[in-house]
Structure formats: structure tokens, C-alpha cells
Amino acid sequence: MKLAAIDIGSNAVRCQISSVLHHQERNIFKRVEYLRYPIKFGEDVFTTGIISTEKEVRFTKFLHALKLLMEVHDVSHYMICATSAMRQAQNAPEIIQRVNKQLGMKINVIDGQTEAELINKVIHNLLDDKNYLHIDVGGGSTEFNVYIDHEKVASQSFEMGSIRYQVGSKNDEIWMAMKEWVKENARKCHVSRAIGTGGNINKIYEMAGKMAGKPIFRKQIEEIVNQLESLTMEEKLSVLLLNPDRADVIVPAARIYLSAMKWARIESMMVPTVGLKDGILQALYEKHYTKSEPINADFENK
């Protein structure tokens, strides 16, 4: 059995195709294919309010390629979720309609709360008995969750992400609301450690040379940010071998992670390298192969 998750973010479109394996009453999603295309919808939407025609054309071609790839792999079910940039784009409904007409693929635009709930499906199984602040920084939004004894007790989404920060759309009112929410919930729930998800914190974790399962410390993140800020864009690409779409947003994203850790008075962070796509796969499995209710009964798949 194979399932596919397509995550249309503000910085990139990601597709993961996984086989579902069963072992000792556990379900394991084994990655078969993973593709990431840096479409950067957020660059358009957070400055002009719309997705450009050029990017729509490239986006439709990429989805067509993914459709063919899923057919080759004989994928049983798939789900497409779009987040912050698509939520805000004024022409998103027309683009979604055209994609559906041309390719027969339905795009689900999900709100921040649903995005957080999908990620929660894979995060809560990775936690121990510490109290955690989960920070997920995307291109257009940041989701926070607080966990006590494996259970989520608070959650909030803010329209503030790495691309918004980078292009100068850092809204002071939203920034202050984020700060107050994190400080209040961290204090009330006595959080002692952060857990970070998102492509940028994964890359920082890799740059720090951390072994899987080991925490990264705030000081280490700050050191990497200082290193990155001392380099030109050319050096980031040629010396550190960062992809162009990563090189220009990794520092803004890191600033959000660091700020949240500082507000919560947290010194260390776990980075399990999971995200929305993994939550989508879990939701698909629950919808089609278990009696569990999916998060959103309106999700349509193949």
C-alpha cells in the first residue's frame, strides 16, 4: 500500500510517497520518493497579494509531474494541502479551480489550526514526559503547540513566517501577540524544552552536526546564525552549498525559533525532522484504513 502527501507551502511544494508497513502492531511509513520544488509563492503573495501567472504555470506543470509519478508508483490515496500563501492569495480560488479542471486534482487550503493538528498527529508520539513548546516555522506562518505528558494543551497559529520576515512583512502587532502567547503559555505550563519542525531548523540541526535524537542548544543555533550572517549570498551557495531558496530565508526563520525559545526561557530543542507531510500521511491512513475519524471530513483524495 502506498500513500502520497503534497504540501503546498509558501516557500516550496513538497511531495512524499510512502509505503505503509506493519510491524508488531505498529504502522511504519517508509519513504519511497521525496521531491521538493522551490516555487516561493510567498514572495508574490506577501508583497502583491496574488500568485503570478508565471508561477501558476510552473506550479501546474509540477503537479502534473507529481500526478504521473503517483500513477507510476500505483499510489492508493493522496492528499494535497496548501497553507499560508494560498490562504492569503486573492487569486487562489481561480488557480485551484483551474488545477482541478486540468488535472482532476483537488487542493485543500487548510487554516493554521488544521495545519497544527495534522503535525500533532506525528509529534505527540515522539515526546517524553517533559513539558514541550512545539515551534513550527513555515514561510508564511508559525504554529505553536504546548504539550504536557504527551498531550497537547494549547495551540495557536500566527501569520508570521520566514518569507514574511524576509520581504519586510514583519507585522509588529502579530510579533507582539506571538511573544505574549509564548511567554504566557510557557510560564503557565512550565515548559522545559522546545521541539522544532520545519525545513530551516532541520538544516540548522544538520549544520550543527547533531546526531539524531540529540538536542540542539540555543547557543549553537545562535552561533550558526552568526556564521550565516557573516557570509555573502554567494558564499552561502558555494561554501555551505545551501540551495538558493534556503539561503535567503534560513536566518529569518532562525530568528523566529530563537525568539520563541528566549520568550519561553528554553535552552534546548529537539528536532525530529517531521512535518506537515508526515501528518498528512497519518491522516490519510486513518481515513482509509482505520476507524479513526480524519481531522477534516471534507479532504478529498484519489
Tab-separated table of N, CA and C in Angstrom, residues 149-294:
chain	number	residue	atom	x	y	z
A	149	ASP	N	2.841	15.887	29.250
A	149	ASP	CA	2.654	14.442	29.345
A	149	ASP	C	2.060	13.883	28.045
A	150	HIS	N	2.665	14.249	26.911
A	150	HIS	CA	2.306	13.770	25.574
A	150	HIS	C	1.016	14.370	25.010
A	151	GLU	N	0.294	15.137	25.798
A	151	GLU	CA	-0.983	15.675	25.348
A	151	GLU	C	-0.873	17.166	25.044
A	152	LYS	N	-1.493	17.585	23.929
A	152	LYS	CA	-1.490	18.991	23.571
A	152	LYS	C	-2.505	19.741	24.423
A	153	VAL	N	-2.051	20.794	25.095
A	153	VAL	CA	-2.942	21.544	25.988
A	153	VAL	C	-3.183	22.966	25.493
A	154	ALA	N	-2.405	23.442	24.533
A	154	ALA	CA	-2.598	24.783	23.986
A	154	ALA	C	-2.036	24.824	22.580
A	155	SER	N	-2.644	25.642	21.727
A	155	SER	CA	-2.213	25.724	20.334
A	155	SER	C	-2.596	27.075	19.758
A	156	GLN	N	-1.716	27.630	18.912
A	156	GLN	CA	-2.023	28.906	18.282
A	156	GLN	C	-1.207	29.051	17.001
A	157	SER	N	-1.824	29.613	15.963
A	157	SER	CA	-1.152	29.867	14.696
A	157	SER	C	-1.068	31.373	14.469
A	158	PHE	N	0.085	31.823	13.965
A	158	PHE	CA	0.291	33.243	13.692
A	158	PHE	C	0.773	33.417	12.250
A	159	GLU	N	0.239	34.413	11.570
A	159	GLU	CA	0.637	34.697	10.194
A	159	GLU	C	1.967	35.446	10.186
A	160	MET	N	3.004	34.732	10.590
A	160	MET	CA	4.363	35.256	10.622
A	160	MET	C	5.311	34.105	10.319
A	161	GLY	N	6.053	34.214	9.215
A	161	GLY	CA	6.968	33.146	8.836
A	161	GLY	C	8.231	33.701	8.218
A	162	SER	N	9.079	32.825	7.733
A	162	SER	CA	10.405	33.236	7.256
A	162	SER	C	10.346	34.162	6.049
A	163	ILE	N	9.426	33.896	5.100
A	163	ILE	CA	9.355	34.755	3.916
A	163	ILE	C	8.738	36.101	4.272
A	164	ARG	N	7.701	36.098	5.098
A	164	ARG	CA	7.121	37.383	5.540
A	164	ARG	C	8.205	38.224	6.212
A	165	TYR	N	8.988	37.595	7.062
A	165	TYR	CA	10.083	38.280	7.761
A	165	TYR	C	11.094	38.808	6.748
A	166	GLN	N	11.448	37.978	5.781
A	166	GLN	CA	12.476	38.332	4.804
A	166	GLN	C	12.056	39.483	3.901
A	167	VAL	N	10.795	39.475	3.438
A	167	VAL	CA	10.350	40.504	2.491
A	167	VAL	C	9.864	41.773	3.181
A	168	GLY	N	10.013	41.815	4.508
A	168	GLY	CA	9.660	43.031	5.229
A	168	GLY	C	8.215	43.115	5.660
A	169	SER	N	7.529	41.962	5.681
A	169	SER	CA	6.126	41.948	6.127
A	169	SER	C	6.013	41.538	7.596
A	170	LYS	N	7.038	41.868	8.363
A	170	LYS	CA	7.057	41.529	9.793
A	170	LYS	C	6.147	42.508	10.540
A	171	ASN	N	4.922	42.076	10.771
A	171	ASN	CA	3.915	42.890	11.427
A	171	ASN	C	4.200	42.966	12.932
A	172	ASP	N	4.440	44.176	13.429
A	172	ASP	CA	4.796	44.344	14.844
A	172	ASP	C	3.689	43.885	15.778
A	173	GLU	N	2.448	44.090	15.370
A	173	GLU	CA	1.314	43.684	16.210
A	173	GLU	C	1.264	42.162	16.352
A	174	ILE	N	1.468	41.462	15.217
A	174	ILE	CA	1.477	39.996	15.272
A	174	ILE	C	2.682	39.511	16.063
A	175	TRP	N	3.831	40.152	15.877
A	175	TRP	CA	5.042	39.769	16.597
A	175	TRP	C	4.833	39.878	18.109
A	176	MET	N	4.208	40.952	18.552
A	176	MET	CA	3.950	41.138	19.987
A	176	MET	C	2.931	40.125	20.494
A	177	ALA	N	1.942	39.805	19.662
A	177	ALA	CA	0.944	38.802	20.060
A	177	ALA	C	1.594	37.436	20.214
A	178	MET	N	2.523	37.112	19.299
A	178	MET	CA	3.281	35.866	19.404
A	178	MET	C	4.068	35.827	20.698
A	179	LYS	N	4.755	36.908	20.983
A	179	LYS	CA	5.592	36.990	22.180
A	179	LYS	C	4.762	36.785	23.439
A	180	GLU	N	3.634	37.468	23.531
A	180	GLU	CA	2.793	37.356	24.723
A	180	GLU	C	2.211	35.963	24.866
A	181	TRP	N	1.809	35.342	23.732
A	181	TRP	CA	1.226	33.999	23.795
A	181	TRP	C	2.268	33.002	24.299
A	182	VAL	N	3.470	33.071	23.720
A	182	VAL	CA	4.528	32.130	24.112
A	182	VAL	C	4.909	32.319	25.580
A	183	LYS	N	5.113	33.551	26.003
A	183	LYS	CA	5.511	33.817	27.391
A	183	LYS	C	4.452	33.333	28.372
A	184	GLU	N	3.198	33.621	28.079
A	184	GLU	CA	2.115	33.251	28.987
A	184	GLU	C	1.963	31.731	29.087
A	185	ASN	N	1.949	31.038	27.943
A	185	ASN	CA	1.733	29.596	27.964
A	185	ASN	C	2.956	28.833	28.452
A	186	ALA	N	4.139	29.351	28.185
A	186	ALA	CA	5.359	28.707	28.693
A	186	ALA	C	5.410	28.795	30.212
A	187	ARG	N	5.020	29.953	30.726
A	187	ARG	CA	5.013	30.135	32.184
A	187	ARG	C	3.935	29.275	32.841
A	188	LYS	N	2.746	29.323	32.278
A	188	LYS	CA	1.616	28.601	32.859
A	188	LYS	C	1.814	27.085	32.821
A	189	CYS	N	2.443	26.592	31.752
A	189	CYS	CA	2.597	25.141	31.574
A	189	CYS	C	3.978	24.622	31.958
A	190	HIS	N	4.847	25.527	32.440
A	190	HIS	CA	6.187	25.137	32.914
A	190	HIS	C	6.956	24.339	31.856
A	191	VAL	N	6.993	24.849	30.635
A	191	VAL	CA	7.711	24.129	29.576
A	191	VAL	C	9.211	24.145	29.877
A	192	SER	N	9.875	23.051	29.538
A	192	SER	CA	11.306	22.946	29.827
A	192	SER	C	12.150	22.686	28.588
A	193	ARG	N	11.494	22.347	27.478
A	193	ARG	CA	12.249	22.064	26.252
A	193	ARG	C	11.389	22.413	25.038
A	194	ALA	N	12.051	22.789	23.958
A	194	ALA	CA	11.351	23.053	22.704
A	194	ALA	C	11.483	21.852	21.778
A	195	ILE	N	10.547	21.751	20.862
A	195	ILE	CA	10.665	20.789	19.772
A	195	ILE	C	10.403	21.580	18.493
A	196	GLY	N	11.334	21.515	17.556
A	196	GLY	CA	11.257	22.335	16.357
A	196	GLY	C	11.036	21.520	15.103
A	197	THR	N	10.133	21.996	14.247
A	197	THR	CA	9.912	21.365	12.948
A	197	THR	C	9.949	22.435	11.868
A	198	GLY	N	10.262	21.997	10.655
A	198	GLY	CA	10.375	22.917	9.529
A	198	GLY	C	11.718	22.733	8.829
A	199	GLY	N	11.749	23.001	7.529
A	199	GLY	CA	12.952	22.777	6.749
A	199	GLY	C	14.160	23.554	7.221
A	200	ASN	N	13.954	24.769	7.723
A	200	ASN	CA	15.097	25.590	8.123
A	200	ASN	C	15.749	25.097	9.407
A	201	ILE	N	14.952	24.691	10.377
A	201	ILE	CA	15.562	24.185	11.618
A	201	ILE	C	16.199	22.817	11.353
A	202	ASN	N	15.645	22.053	10.409
A	202	ASN	CA	16.284	20.787	10.028
A	202	ASN	C	17.673	21.038	9.452
A	203	LYS	N	17.788	22.062	8.617
A	203	LYS	CA	19.083	22.387	8.007
A	203	LYS	C	20.063	22.897	9.070
A	204	ILE	N	19.606	23.721	9.998
A	204	ILE	CA	20.470	24.215	11.074
A	204	ILE	C	20.953	23.054	11.929
A	205	TYR	N	20.059	22.125	12.221
A	205	TYR	CA	20.397	20.934	13.007
A	205	TYR	C	21.485	20.128	12.300
A	206	GLU	N	21.336	19.986	10.987
A	206	GLU	CA	22.327	19.268	10.176
A	206	GLU	C	23.665	20.010	10.191
A	207	MET	N	23.623	21.345	10.056
A	207	MET	CA	24.847	22.141	10.045
A	207	MET	C	25.583	22.061	11.379
A	208	ALA	N	24.828	21.867	12.451
A	208	ALA	CA	25.436	21.760	13.777
A	208	ALA	C	26.076	20.397	14.004
A	209	GLY	N	25.872	19.468	13.074
A	209	GLY	CA	26.461	18.139	13.190
A	209	GLY	C	25.842	17.302	14.291
A	210	LYS	N	24.564	17.546	14.572
A	210	LYS	CA	23.908	16.818	15.667
A	210	LYS	C	23.509	15.409	15.232
A	211	MET	N	23.616	14.475	16.143
A	211	MET	CA	23.151	13.111	15.907
A	211	MET	C	21.661	13.041	16.176
A	212	ALA	N	20.962	12.227	15.398
A	212	ALA	CA	19.519	12.089	15.548
A	212	ALA	C	19.160	11.752	16.987
A	213	GLY	N	18.180	12.442	17.506
A	213	GLY	CA	17.726	12.207	18.869
A	213	GLY	C	18.408	13.056	19.919
A	214	LYS	N	19.460	13.786	19.536
A	214	LYS	CA	20.169	14.654	20.473
A	214	LYS	C	19.658	16.088	20.338
A	215	PRO	N	19.553	16.825	21.436
A	215	PRO	CA	19.046	18.204	21.355
A	215	PRO	C	20.088	19.162	20.784
A	216	ILE	N	19.599	20.241	20.217
A	216	ILE	CA	20.465	21.346	19.833
A	216	ILE	C	20.193	22.481	20.818
A	217	PHE	N	21.233	23.205	21.199
A	217	PHE	CA	21.077	24.248	22.208
A	217	PHE	C	20.960	25.620	21.564
A	218	ARG	N	20.287	26.508	22.264
A	218	ARG	CA	20.051	27.850	21.739
A	218	ARG	C	21.361	28.525	21.352
A	219	LYS	N	22.381	28.328	22.163
A	219	LYS	CA	23.680	28.929	21.869
A	219	LYS	C	24.235	28.414	20.541
A	220	GLN	N	24.025	27.128	20.249
A	220	GLN	CA	24.511	26.562	18.995
A	220	GLN	C	23.766	27.147	17.796
A	221	ILE	N	22.457	27.342	17.949
A	221	ILE	CA	21.684	27.966	16.870
A	221	ILE	C	22.173	29.385	16.626
A	222	GLU	N	22.429	30.119	17.715
A	222	GLU	CA	22.920	31.495	17.595
A	222	GLU	C	24.270	31.534	16.889
A	223	GLU	N	25.143	30.581	17.179
A	223	GLU	CA	26.459	30.535	16.536
A	223	GLU	C	26.325	30.310	15.029
A	224	ILE	N	25.410	29.430	14.636
A	224	ILE	CA	25.203	29.169	13.211
A	224	ILE	C	24.613	30.390	12.525
A	225	VAL	N	23.677	31.068	13.187
A	225	VAL	CA	23.088	32.286	12.623
A	225	VAL	C	24.158	33.360	12.439
A	226	ASN	N	25.041	33.511	13.425
A	226	ASN	CA	26.127	34.488	13.309
A	226	ASN	C	27.048	34.148	12.139
A	227	GLN	N	27.311	32.853	11.967
A	227	GLN	CA	28.143	32.415	10.840
A	227	GLN	C	27.464	32.753	9.513
A	228	LEU	N	26.175	32.458	9.421
A	228	LEU	CA	25.432	32.714	8.189
A	228	LEU	C	25.386	34.207	7.863
A	229	GLU	N	25.211	35.025	8.888
A	229	GLU	CA	25.109	36.467	8.668
A	229	GLU	C	26.450	37.078	8.255
A	230	SER	N	27.526	36.369	8.519
A	230	SER	CA	28.850	36.881	8.142
A	230	SER	C	29.217	36.543	6.697
A	231	LEU	N	28.405	35.720	6.059
A	231	LEU	CA	28.687	35.281	4.688
A	231	LEU	C	27.831	36.029	3.680
A	232	THR	N	28.375	36.210	2.477
A	232	THR	CA	27.592	36.755	1.379
A	232	THR	C	26.687	35.650	0.837
A	233	MET	N	25.721	36.033	0.006
A	233	MET	CA	24.845	35.033	-0.604
A	233	MET	C	25.664	34.035	-1.426
A	234	GLU	N	26.654	34.535	-2.161
A	234	GLU	CA	27.498	33.662	-2.973
A	234	GLU	C	28.233	32.647	-2.110
A	235	GLU	N	28.705	33.081	-0.943
A	235	GLU	CA	29.417	32.162	-0.038
A	235	GLU	C	28.468	31.127	0.557
A	236	LYS	N	27.246	31.526	0.844
A	236	LYS	CA	26.269	30.569	1.357
A	236	LYS	C	25.999	29.468	0.333
A	237	LEU	N	26.007	29.863	-0.950
A	237	LEU	CA	25.723	28.899	-2.009
A	237	LEU	C	26.934	28.033	-2.344
A	238	SER	N	28.109	28.648	-2.417
A	238	SER	CA	29.298	27.929	-2.892
A	238	SER	C	30.118	27.280	-1.784
A	239	VAL	N	30.104	27.874	-0.574
A	239	VAL	CA	30.880	27.317	0.541
A	239	VAL	C	30.034	26.357	1.368
A	240	LEU	N	28.838	26.816	1.779
A	240	LEU	CA	27.955	25.966	2.585
A	240	LEU	C	27.068	25.070	1.734
A	241	LEU	N	27.022	25.343	0.424
A	241	LEU	CA	26.231	24.545	-0.520
A	241	LEU	C	24.739	24.555	-0.188
A	242	LEU	N	24.249	25.689	0.300
A	242	LEU	CA	22.817	25.835	0.537
A	242	LEU	C	22.108	26.060	-0.793
A	243	ASN	N	20.886	25.577	-0.904
A	243	ASN	CA	20.072	25.900	-2.066
A	243	ASN	C	19.682	27.371	-2.005
A	244	PRO	N	19.533	28.043	-3.146
A	244	PRO	CA	19.203	29.472	-3.138
A	244	PRO	C	17.944	29.808	-2.336
A	245	ASP	N	16.914	28.963	-2.453
A	245	ASP	CA	15.668	29.244	-1.747
A	245	ASP	C	15.774	28.992	-0.247
A	246	ARG	N	16.815	28.268	0.174
A	246	ARG	CA	17.066	28.071	1.608
A	246	ARG	C	17.962	29.179	2.146
A	247	ALA	N	18.946	29.578	1.336
A	247	ALA	CA	19.949	30.538	1.791
A	247	ALA	C	19.354	31.886	2.177
A	248	ASP	N	18.266	32.286	1.510
A	248	ASP	CA	17.730	33.618	1.793
A	248	ASP	C	16.680	33.657	2.898
A	249	VAL	N	16.225	32.493	3.370
A	249	VAL	CA	15.202	32.509	4.432
A	249	VAL	C	15.646	31.831	5.723
A	250	ILE	N	16.809	31.182	5.718
A	250	ILE	CA	17.202	30.402	6.893
A	250	ILE	C	17.450	31.295	8.110
A	251	VAL	N	18.042	32.474	7.900
A	251	VAL	CA	18.283	33.375	9.034
A	251	VAL	C	16.979	33.958	9.567
A	252	PRO	N	16.072	34.484	8.713
A	252	PRO	CA	14.784	34.950	9.244
A	252	PRO	C	14.034	33.869	10.024
A	253	ALA	N	14.055	32.629	9.515
A	253	ALA	CA	13.393	31.537	10.235
A	253	ALA	C	14.055	31.302	11.581
A	254	ALA	N	15.391	31.291	11.589
A	254	ALA	CA	16.129	31.070	12.836
A	254	ALA	C	15.810	32.147	13.862
A	255	ARG	N	15.601	33.374	13.413
A	255	ARG	CA	15.252	34.462	14.335
A	255	ARG	C	13.925	34.192	15.047
A	256	ILE	N	13.004	33.562	14.337
A	256	ILE	CA	11.710	33.235	14.960
A	256	ILE	C	11.884	32.123	15.991
A	257	TYR	N	12.626	31.067	15.629
A	257	TYR	CA	12.885	29.979	16.589
A	257	TYR	C	13.601	30.516	17.827
A	258	LEU	N	14.630	31.313	17.618
A	258	LEU	CA	15.412	31.841	18.742
A	258	LEU	C	14.574	32.754	19.626
A	259	SER	N	13.756	33.584	19.003
A	259	SER	CA	12.902	34.486	19.787
A	259	SER	C	11.932	33.698	20.652
A	260	ALA	N	11.319	32.682	20.065
A	260	ALA	CA	10.360	31.867	20.822
A	260	ALA	C	11.044	31.155	21.985
A	261	MET	N	12.250	30.623	21.758
A	261	MET	CA	12.987	29.955	22.834
A	261	MET	C	13.341	30.958	23.942
A	262	LYS	N	13.724	32.152	23.550
A	262	LYS	CA	14.065	33.186	24.534
A	262	LYS	C	12.842	33.587	25.337
A	263	TRP	N	11.709	33.801	24.658
A	263	TRP	CA	10.485	34.185	25.355
A	263	TRP	C	10.065	33.109	26.352
A	264	ALA	N	10.268	31.839	25.972
A	264	ALA	CA	9.860	30.720	26.834
A	264	ALA	C	10.934	30.336	27.850
A	265	ARG	N	12.100	31.003	27.772
A	265	ARG	CA	13.235	30.701	28.656
A	265	ARG	C	13.659	29.242	28.528
A	266	ILE	N	13.790	28.811	27.274
A	266	ILE	CA	14.178	27.437	26.956
A	266	ILE	C	15.560	27.457	26.329
A	267	GLU	N	16.410	26.526	26.745
A	267	GLU	CA	17.787	26.496	26.246
A	267	GLU	C	18.055	25.407	25.216
A	268	SER	N	17.181	24.392	25.119
A	268	SER	CA	17.453	23.287	24.193
A	268	SER	C	16.219	22.935	23.377
A	269	MET	N	16.477	22.329	22.220
A	269	MET	CA	15.397	21.983	21.297
A	269	MET	C	15.659	20.615	20.671
A	270	MET	N	14.622	19.791	20.614
A	270	MET	CA	14.664	18.549	19.861
A	270	MET	C	14.210	18.835	18.434
A	271	VAL	N	14.842	18.180	17.450
A	271	VAL	CA	14.495	18.406	16.035
A	271	VAL	C	14.275	17.041	15.383
A	272	PRO	N	13.031	16.564	15.353
A	272	PRO	CA	12.768	15.197	14.874
A	272	PRO	C	12.640	15.050	13.358
A	273	THR	N	12.810	16.124	12.585
A	273	THR	CA	12.720	16.113	11.112
A	273	THR	C	11.417	15.495	10.596
A	274	VAL	N	10.317	15.876	11.195
A	274	VAL	CA	8.993	15.530	10.667
A	274	VAL	C	8.228	16.837	10.478
A	275	GLY	N	7.133	16.765	9.733
A	275	GLY	CA	6.386	17.982	9.489
A	275	GLY	C	5.004	17.708	8.943
A	276	LEU	N	4.464	18.677	8.223
A	276	LEU	CA	3.092	18.592	7.734
A	276	LEU	C	2.871	17.372	6.845
A	277	LYS	N	3.826	17.089	5.970
A	277	LYS	CA	3.655	15.955	5.048
A	277	LYS	C	3.468	14.647	5.813
A	278	ASP	N	4.167	14.509	6.941
A	278	ASP	CA	4.042	13.278	7.743
A	278	ASP	C	2.665	13.205	8.404
A	279	GLY	N	2.161	14.366	8.832
A	279	GLY	CA	0.815	14.405	9.400
A	279	GLY	C	-0.244	14.083	8.363
A	280	ILE	N	-0.043	14.559	7.139
A	280	ILE	CA	-0.982	14.257	6.053
A	280	ILE	C	-1.026	12.756	5.793
A	281	LEU	N	0.140	12.115	5.766
A	281	LEU	CA	0.191	10.667	5.549
A	281	LEU	C	-0.561	9.919	6.644
A	282	GLN	N	-0.371	10.361	7.891
A	282	GLN	CA	-1.067	9.717	9.005
A	282	GLN	C	-2.577	9.912	8.891
A	283	ALA	N	-3.000	11.131	8.515
A	283	ALA	CA	-4.433	11.413	8.358
A	283	ALA	C	-5.031	10.565	7.233
A	284	LEU	N	-4.291	10.401	6.155
A	284	LEU	CA	-4.754	9.558	5.046
A	284	LEU	C	-4.946	8.116	5.502
A	285	TYR	N	-3.955	7.628	6.250
A	285	TYR	CA	-4.051	6.245	6.734
A	285	TYR	C	-5.275	6.075	7.641
A	286	GLU	N	-5.474	7.020	8.537
A	286	GLU	CA	-6.608	6.929	9.456
A	286	GLU	C	-7.934	6.990	8.709
A	287	LYS	N	-7.988	7.800	7.668
A	287	LYS	CA	-9.244	7.945	6.925
A	287	LYS	C	-9.612	6.683	6.158
A	288	HIS	N	-8.620	6.045	5.564
A	288	HIS	CA	-8.909	4.933	4.663
A	288	HIS	C	-8.705	3.552	5.253
A	289	TYR	N	-7.922	3.439	6.350
A	289	TYR	CA	-7.564	2.107	6.825
A	289	TYR	C	-7.814	1.864	8.305
A	290	THR	N	-8.327	2.848	9.018
A	290	THR	CA	-8.698	2.623	10.411
A	290	THR	C	-10.074	3.214	10.652
A	291	LYS	N	-10.568	3.024	11.864
A	291	LYS	CA	-11.877	3.565	12.222
A	291	LYS	C	-11.774	4.977	12.793
A	292	SER	N	-10.547	5.499	12.910
A	292	SER	CA	-10.365	6.848	13.437
A	292	SER	C	-10.960	7.868	12.485
A	293	GLU	N	-11.519	8.933	13.024
A	293	GLU	CA	-12.067	9.996	12.203
A	293	GLU	C	-10.949	10.913	11.731
A	294	PRO	N	-10.916	11.263	10.440
A	294	PRO	CA	-9.904	12.210	9.973
A	294	PRO	C	-10.169	13.602	10.538
